[in-house]
Short mmCIF file of C-alpha atoms in Angstrom, two decimals:
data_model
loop_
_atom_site.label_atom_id
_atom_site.label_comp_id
_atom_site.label_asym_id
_atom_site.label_seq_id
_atom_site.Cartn_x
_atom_site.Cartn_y
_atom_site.Cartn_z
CA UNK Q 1 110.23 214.25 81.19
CA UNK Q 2 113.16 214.23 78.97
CA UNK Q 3 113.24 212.44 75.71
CA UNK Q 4 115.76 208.98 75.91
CA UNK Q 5 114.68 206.16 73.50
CA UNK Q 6 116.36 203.45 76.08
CA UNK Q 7 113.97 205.18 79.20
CA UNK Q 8 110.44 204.75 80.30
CA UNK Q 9 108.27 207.00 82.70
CA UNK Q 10 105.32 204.99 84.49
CA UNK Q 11 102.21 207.46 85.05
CA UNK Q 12 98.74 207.16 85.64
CA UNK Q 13 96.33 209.43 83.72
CA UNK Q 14 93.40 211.01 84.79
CA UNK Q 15 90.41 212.42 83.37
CA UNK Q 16 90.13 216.11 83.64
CA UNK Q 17 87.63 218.94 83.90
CA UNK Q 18 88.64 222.45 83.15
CA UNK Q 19 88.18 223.28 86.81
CA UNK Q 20 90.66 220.33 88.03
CA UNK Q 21 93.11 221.70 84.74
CA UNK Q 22 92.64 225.32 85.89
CA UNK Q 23 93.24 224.53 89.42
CA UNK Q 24 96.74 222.35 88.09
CA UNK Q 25 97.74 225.55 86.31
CA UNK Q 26 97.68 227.59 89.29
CA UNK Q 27 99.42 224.91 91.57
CA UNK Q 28 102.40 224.32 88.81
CA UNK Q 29 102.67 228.26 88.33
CA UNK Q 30 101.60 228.27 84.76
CA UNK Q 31 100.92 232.03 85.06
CA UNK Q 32 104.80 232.84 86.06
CA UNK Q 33 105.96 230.64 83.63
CA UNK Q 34 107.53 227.82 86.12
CA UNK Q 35 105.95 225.05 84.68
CA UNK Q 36 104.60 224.94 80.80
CA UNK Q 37 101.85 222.94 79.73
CA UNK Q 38 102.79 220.42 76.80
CA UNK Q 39 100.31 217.01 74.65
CA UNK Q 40 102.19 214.27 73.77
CA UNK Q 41 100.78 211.40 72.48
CA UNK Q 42 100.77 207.99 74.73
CA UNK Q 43 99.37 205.16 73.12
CA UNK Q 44 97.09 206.97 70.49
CA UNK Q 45 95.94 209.15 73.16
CA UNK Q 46 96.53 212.78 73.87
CA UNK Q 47 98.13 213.62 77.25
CA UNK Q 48 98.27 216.85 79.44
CA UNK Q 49 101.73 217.09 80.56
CA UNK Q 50 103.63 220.28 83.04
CA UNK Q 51 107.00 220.49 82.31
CA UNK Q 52 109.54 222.51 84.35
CA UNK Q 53 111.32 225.61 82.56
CA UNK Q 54 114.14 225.02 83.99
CA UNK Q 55 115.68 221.87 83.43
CA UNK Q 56 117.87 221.80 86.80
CA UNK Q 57 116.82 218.92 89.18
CA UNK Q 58 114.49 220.26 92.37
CA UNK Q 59 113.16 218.95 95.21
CA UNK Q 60 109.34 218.41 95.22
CA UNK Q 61 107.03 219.98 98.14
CA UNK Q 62 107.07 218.28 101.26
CA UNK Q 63 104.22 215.49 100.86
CA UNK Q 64 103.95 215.93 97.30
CA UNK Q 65 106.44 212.58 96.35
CA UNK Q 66 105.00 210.83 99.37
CA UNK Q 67 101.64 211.17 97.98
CA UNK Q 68 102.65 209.95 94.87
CA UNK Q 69 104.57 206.96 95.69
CA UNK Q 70 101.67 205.82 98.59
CA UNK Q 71 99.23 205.87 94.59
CA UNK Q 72 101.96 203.92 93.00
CA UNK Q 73 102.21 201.14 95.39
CA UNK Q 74 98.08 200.67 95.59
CA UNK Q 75 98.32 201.03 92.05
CA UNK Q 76 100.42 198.02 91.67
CA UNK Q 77 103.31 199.47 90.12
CA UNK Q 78 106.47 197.60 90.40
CA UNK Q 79 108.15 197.88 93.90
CA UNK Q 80 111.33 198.16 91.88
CA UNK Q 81 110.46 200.81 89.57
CA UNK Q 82 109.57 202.87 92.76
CA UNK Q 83 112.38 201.91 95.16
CA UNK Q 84 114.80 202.86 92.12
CA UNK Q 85 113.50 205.64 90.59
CA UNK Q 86 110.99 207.86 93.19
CA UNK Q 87 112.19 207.17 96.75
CA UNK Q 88 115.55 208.63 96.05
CA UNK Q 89 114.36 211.71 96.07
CA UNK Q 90 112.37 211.57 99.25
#
Protein backbone atom coordinates (compact mmCIF):
# COMPACT_ATOMS: atom_id res chain seq x y z
CA UNK A 1 0.00 0.00 0.00
CA UNK A 2 1.48 3.23 -0.95
CA UNK A 3 -0.29 6.48 -0.59
CA UNK A 4 -1.42 8.05 -4.41
CA UNK A 5 -4.59 10.26 -4.27
CA UNK A 6 -5.35 9.22 -8.17
CA UNK A 7 -5.05 5.11 -6.97
CA UNK A 8 -7.41 2.70 -5.38
CA UNK A 9 -6.67 -0.78 -3.70
CA UNK A 10 -9.81 -3.25 -3.74
CA UNK A 11 -9.71 -5.55 -0.46
CA UNK A 12 -11.99 -7.51 1.39
CA UNK A 13 -11.94 -7.29 5.21
CA UNK A 14 -12.36 -9.80 7.61
CA UNK A 15 -13.27 -10.11 11.08
CA UNK A 16 -10.53 -11.18 13.34
CA UNK A 17 -9.81 -13.03 16.56
CA UNK A 18 -6.55 -12.60 18.31
CA UNK A 19 -5.71 -16.19 17.46
CA UNK A 20 -6.34 -15.64 13.50
CA UNK A 21 -4.20 -11.94 14.18
CA UNK A 22 -1.51 -13.85 16.12
CA UNK A 23 -1.30 -16.55 13.65
CA UNK A 24 -1.04 -13.46 10.64
CA UNK A 25 1.84 -12.07 12.69
CA UNK A 26 3.79 -15.11 12.58
CA UNK A 27 3.04 -15.85 8.80
CA UNK A 28 4.06 -12.03 7.73
CA UNK A 29 7.23 -12.24 10.11
CA UNK A 30 6.12 -9.56 12.44
CA UNK A 31 8.69 -10.84 14.99
CA UNK A 32 11.82 -10.20 12.45
CA UNK A 33 10.50 -7.13 11.47
CA UNK A 34 9.58 -8.11 7.62
CA UNK A 35 6.26 -7.00 7.68
CA UNK A 36 4.85 -4.14 10.27
CA UNK A 37 1.47 -3.99 11.39
CA UNK A 38 -0.30 -0.52 10.60
CA UNK A 39 -4.75 0.97 11.19
CA UNK A 40 -5.86 3.08 8.72
CA UNK A 41 -9.13 4.15 8.53
CA UNK A 42 -11.50 2.82 5.49
CA UNK A 43 -14.78 4.18 5.46
CA UNK A 44 -15.11 5.17 9.25
CA UNK A 45 -13.76 1.91 10.10
CA UNK A 46 -10.47 0.83 11.54
CA UNK A 47 -8.40 -1.62 9.45
CA UNK A 48 -5.51 -4.11 10.28
CA UNK A 49 -3.07 -3.65 7.62
CA UNK A 50 0.91 -5.63 7.13
CA UNK A 51 3.03 -3.58 5.34
CA UNK A 52 6.44 -4.67 3.93
CA UNK A 53 9.71 -2.92 5.41
CA UNK A 54 11.15 -2.85 2.54
CA UNK A 55 9.57 -1.08 -0.11
CA UNK A 56 11.29 -3.10 -3.13
CA UNK A 57 8.70 -5.10 -5.22
CA UNK A 58 8.73 -9.17 -4.33
CA UNK A 59 7.26 -12.00 -5.51
CA UNK A 60 4.51 -13.55 -3.31
CA UNK A 61 4.70 -17.42 -2.17
CA UNK A 62 3.80 -19.83 -4.62
CA UNK A 63 -0.18 -20.17 -4.21
CA UNK A 64 -0.46 -17.23 -2.14
CA UNK A 65 -1.67 -14.68 -5.36
CA UNK A 66 -3.53 -17.63 -6.82
CA UNK A 67 -5.50 -17.91 -3.75
CA UNK A 68 -6.23 -14.50 -3.74
CA UNK A 69 -7.29 -13.82 -7.16
CA UNK A 70 -9.58 -17.41 -7.23
CA UNK A 71 -11.55 -14.94 -3.76
CA UNK A 72 -11.60 -11.99 -6.01
CA UNK A 73 -13.31 -13.46 -8.92
CA UNK A 74 -16.18 -15.32 -6.55
CA UNK A 75 -16.21 -12.17 -4.89
CA UNK A 76 -17.33 -10.35 -7.90
CA UNK A 77 -14.62 -8.02 -8.25
CA UNK A 78 -14.12 -6.54 -11.58
CA UNK A 79 -12.42 -8.96 -14.13
CA UNK A 80 -10.52 -5.86 -15.15
CA UNK A 81 -9.28 -4.71 -11.95
CA UNK A 82 -7.81 -8.30 -11.58
CA UNK A 83 -6.53 -9.02 -15.11
CA UNK A 84 -4.69 -5.47 -14.77
CA UNK A 85 -3.52 -5.22 -11.56
CA UNK A 86 -2.99 -9.02 -9.75
CA UNK A 87 -2.33 -11.51 -12.57
CA UNK A 88 0.77 -9.73 -13.62
CA UNK A 89 2.46 -10.85 -11.01
CA UNK A 90 1.54 -14.48 -11.21
Amino acid sequence: IRPDQSAYVLAVLWLLTSACEAALDDYEEIATGLYTKASLEIQDTPVLVYLATNALPGHPLAGYLEAIIAETYRGGFDPAYITRYLQPWL
